Short mmCIF file of C-alpha atoms in Angstrom, two decimals:
data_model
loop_
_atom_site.label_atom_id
_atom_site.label_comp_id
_atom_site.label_asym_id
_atom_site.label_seq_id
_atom_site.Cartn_x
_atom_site.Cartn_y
_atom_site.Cartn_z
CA UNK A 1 8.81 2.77 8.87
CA UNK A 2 6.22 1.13 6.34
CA UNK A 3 5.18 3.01 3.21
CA UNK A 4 8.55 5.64 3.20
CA UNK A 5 9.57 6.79 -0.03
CA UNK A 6 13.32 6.39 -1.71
CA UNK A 7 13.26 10.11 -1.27
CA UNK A 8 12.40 10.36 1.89
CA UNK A 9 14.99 7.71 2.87
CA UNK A 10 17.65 9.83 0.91
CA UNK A 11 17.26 12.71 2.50
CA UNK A 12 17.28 11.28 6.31
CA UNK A 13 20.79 9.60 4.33
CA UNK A 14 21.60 13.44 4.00
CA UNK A 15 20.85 14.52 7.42
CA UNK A 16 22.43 11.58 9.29
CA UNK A 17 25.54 11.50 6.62
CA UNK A 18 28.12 13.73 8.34
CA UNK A 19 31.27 11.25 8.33
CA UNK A 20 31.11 10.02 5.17
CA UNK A 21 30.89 12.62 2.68
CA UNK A 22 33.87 12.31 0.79
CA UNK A 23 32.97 10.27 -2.31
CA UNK A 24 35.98 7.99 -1.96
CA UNK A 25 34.81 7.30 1.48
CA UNK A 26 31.11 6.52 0.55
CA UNK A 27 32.71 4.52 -2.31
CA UNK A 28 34.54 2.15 0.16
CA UNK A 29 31.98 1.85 2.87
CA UNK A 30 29.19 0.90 0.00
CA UNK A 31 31.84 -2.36 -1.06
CA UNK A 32 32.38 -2.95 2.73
CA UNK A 33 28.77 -3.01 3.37
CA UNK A 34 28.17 -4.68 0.13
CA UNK A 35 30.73 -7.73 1.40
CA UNK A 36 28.93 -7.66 4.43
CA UNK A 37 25.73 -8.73 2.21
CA UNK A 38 27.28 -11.12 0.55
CA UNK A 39 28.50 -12.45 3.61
CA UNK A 40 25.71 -12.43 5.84
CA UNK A 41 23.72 -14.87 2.64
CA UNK A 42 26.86 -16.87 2.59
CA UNK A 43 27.13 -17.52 6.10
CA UNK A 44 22.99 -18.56 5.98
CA UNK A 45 24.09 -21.47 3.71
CA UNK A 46 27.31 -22.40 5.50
CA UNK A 47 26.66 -21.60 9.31
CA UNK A 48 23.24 -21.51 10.03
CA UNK A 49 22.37 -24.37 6.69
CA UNK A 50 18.75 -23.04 6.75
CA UNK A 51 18.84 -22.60 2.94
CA UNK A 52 21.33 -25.00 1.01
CA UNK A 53 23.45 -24.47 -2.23
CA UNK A 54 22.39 -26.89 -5.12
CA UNK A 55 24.39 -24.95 -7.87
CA UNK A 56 24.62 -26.53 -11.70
CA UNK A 57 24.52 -25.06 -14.75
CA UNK A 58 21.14 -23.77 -15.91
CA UNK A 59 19.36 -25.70 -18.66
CA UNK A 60 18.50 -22.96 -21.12
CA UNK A 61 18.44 -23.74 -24.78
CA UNK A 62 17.68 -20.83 -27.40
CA UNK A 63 13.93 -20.83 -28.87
CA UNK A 64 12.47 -21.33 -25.12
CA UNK A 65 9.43 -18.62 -24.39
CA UNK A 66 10.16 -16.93 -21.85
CA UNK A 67 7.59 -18.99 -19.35
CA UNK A 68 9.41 -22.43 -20.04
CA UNK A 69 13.14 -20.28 -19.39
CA UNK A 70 11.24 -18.82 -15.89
CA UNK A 71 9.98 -22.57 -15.61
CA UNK A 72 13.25 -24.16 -16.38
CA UNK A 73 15.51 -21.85 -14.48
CA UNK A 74 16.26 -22.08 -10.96
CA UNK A 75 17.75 -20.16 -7.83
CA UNK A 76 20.14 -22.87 -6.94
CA UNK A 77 18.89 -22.72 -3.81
CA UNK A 78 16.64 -24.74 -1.35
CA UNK A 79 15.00 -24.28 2.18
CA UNK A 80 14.10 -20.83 3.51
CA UNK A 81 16.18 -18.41 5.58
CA UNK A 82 15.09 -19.02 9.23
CA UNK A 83 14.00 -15.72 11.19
CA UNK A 84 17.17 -14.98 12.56
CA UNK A 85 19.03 -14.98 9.00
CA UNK A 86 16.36 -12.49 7.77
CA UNK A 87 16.73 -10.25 10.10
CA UNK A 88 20.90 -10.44 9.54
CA UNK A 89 20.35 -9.96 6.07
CA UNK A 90 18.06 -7.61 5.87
CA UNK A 91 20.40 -5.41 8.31
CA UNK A 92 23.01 -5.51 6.02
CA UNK A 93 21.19 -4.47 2.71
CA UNK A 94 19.48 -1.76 4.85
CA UNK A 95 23.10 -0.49 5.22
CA UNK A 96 24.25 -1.25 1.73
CA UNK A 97 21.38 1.04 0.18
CA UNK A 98 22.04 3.93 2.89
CA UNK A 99 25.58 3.62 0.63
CA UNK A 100 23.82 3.73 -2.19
CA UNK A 101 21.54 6.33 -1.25
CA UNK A 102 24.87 8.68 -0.04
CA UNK A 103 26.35 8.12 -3.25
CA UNK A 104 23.56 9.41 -5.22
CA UNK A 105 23.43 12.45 -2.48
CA UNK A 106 27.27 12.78 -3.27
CA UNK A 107 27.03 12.86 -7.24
CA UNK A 108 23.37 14.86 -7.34
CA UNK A 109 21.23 12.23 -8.23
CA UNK A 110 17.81 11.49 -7.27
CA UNK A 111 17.65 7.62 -5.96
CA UNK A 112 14.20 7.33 -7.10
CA UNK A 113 15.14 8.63 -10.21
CA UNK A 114 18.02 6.24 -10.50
CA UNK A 115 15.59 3.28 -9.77
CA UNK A 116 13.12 4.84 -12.07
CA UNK A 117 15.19 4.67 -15.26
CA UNK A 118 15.98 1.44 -14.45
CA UNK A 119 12.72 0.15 -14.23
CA UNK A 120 12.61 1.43 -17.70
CA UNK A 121 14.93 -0.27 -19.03
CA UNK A 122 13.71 -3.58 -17.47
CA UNK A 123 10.36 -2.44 -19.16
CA UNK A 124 12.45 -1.67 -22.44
CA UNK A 125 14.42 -4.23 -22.48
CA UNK A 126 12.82 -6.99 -20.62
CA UNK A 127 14.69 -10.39 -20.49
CA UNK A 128 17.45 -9.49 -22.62
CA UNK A 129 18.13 -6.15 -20.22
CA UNK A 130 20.23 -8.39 -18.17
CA UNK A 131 22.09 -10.89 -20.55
#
C-alpha cells in the first residue's frame, strides 16, 4: 500500500464508512481510537519496557538559536520500540487517521487539504507555530 495518497485513503474511508456516519459517532470512535494510541505507546514503556520514560523538565532558556533548543531538547525517551510494539502502534494510528479521515468526509473537507494548510503554517510560523 506504499506511495497512496491522503486522498486516495479518504475516499476508500468513504467507501468502507457505512456504520459510522453520524458525526457524533465518528467523533467518539476518533477519541476511542485516539486512547487506544496513547495506550498502545504507554503500554511499550510499561509492559513491554523496550523504550523507557526519562521525563524532566526541558532546559530551554530564551536567546537559544533554534539548533542549540533542537540540541538541548529531548524526547524523554530512551531505547527503541521492539518490532512487535511497532507494529501495535502503528495499528492503532492507522485507525486513528481512518477517524480523522471520516471526519473530514463528514464535515466536507479535503484531508490533504487539511494537512496542506497546516504545513503552511509550520512553514509560516515555524518554531513558534506550536508554543
Amino acid at each position: 500500500m506504499s506511495g497512496i495518497t491522503l486522498t486516495q485513503f479518504q475516499d476508500q474511508v468513504s467507501e468502507l464508512l457505512l456504520r459510522h456516519r453520524s458525526l457524533l459517532d465518528v467523533l467518539s470512535k476518533s477519541q476511542q481510537t485516539e486512547a487506544s494510541v496513547n495506550r498502545s505507546v504507554i503500554k511499550a514503556v510499561t509492559e513491554c519496557g523496550c523504550v523507557r520514560l526519562n521525563a524532566e523538565k526541558q532546559p530551554y532558556t530564551e536567546g537559544l538559536t533554534l539548533e542549540e533548543a533542537k540540541r538541548l531538547t529531548q524526547t524523554h525517551l530512551s531505547g527503541e520500540l521492539c518490532e512487535h510494539c511497532v507494529d501495535l502502534i502503528t495499528a492503532e494510528l492507522g485507525k486513528h487517521m481512518f477517524y480523522v479521515a471520516a471526519l473530514c468526509n463528514v464535515l466536507g473537507l479535503n484531508l490533504e487539504d487539511v494537512v496542506s494548510k497546516e504545513s503552511q503554517t509550520c512553514n509560516t510560523l515555524g518554531l513558534f507555530n506550536m508554543s
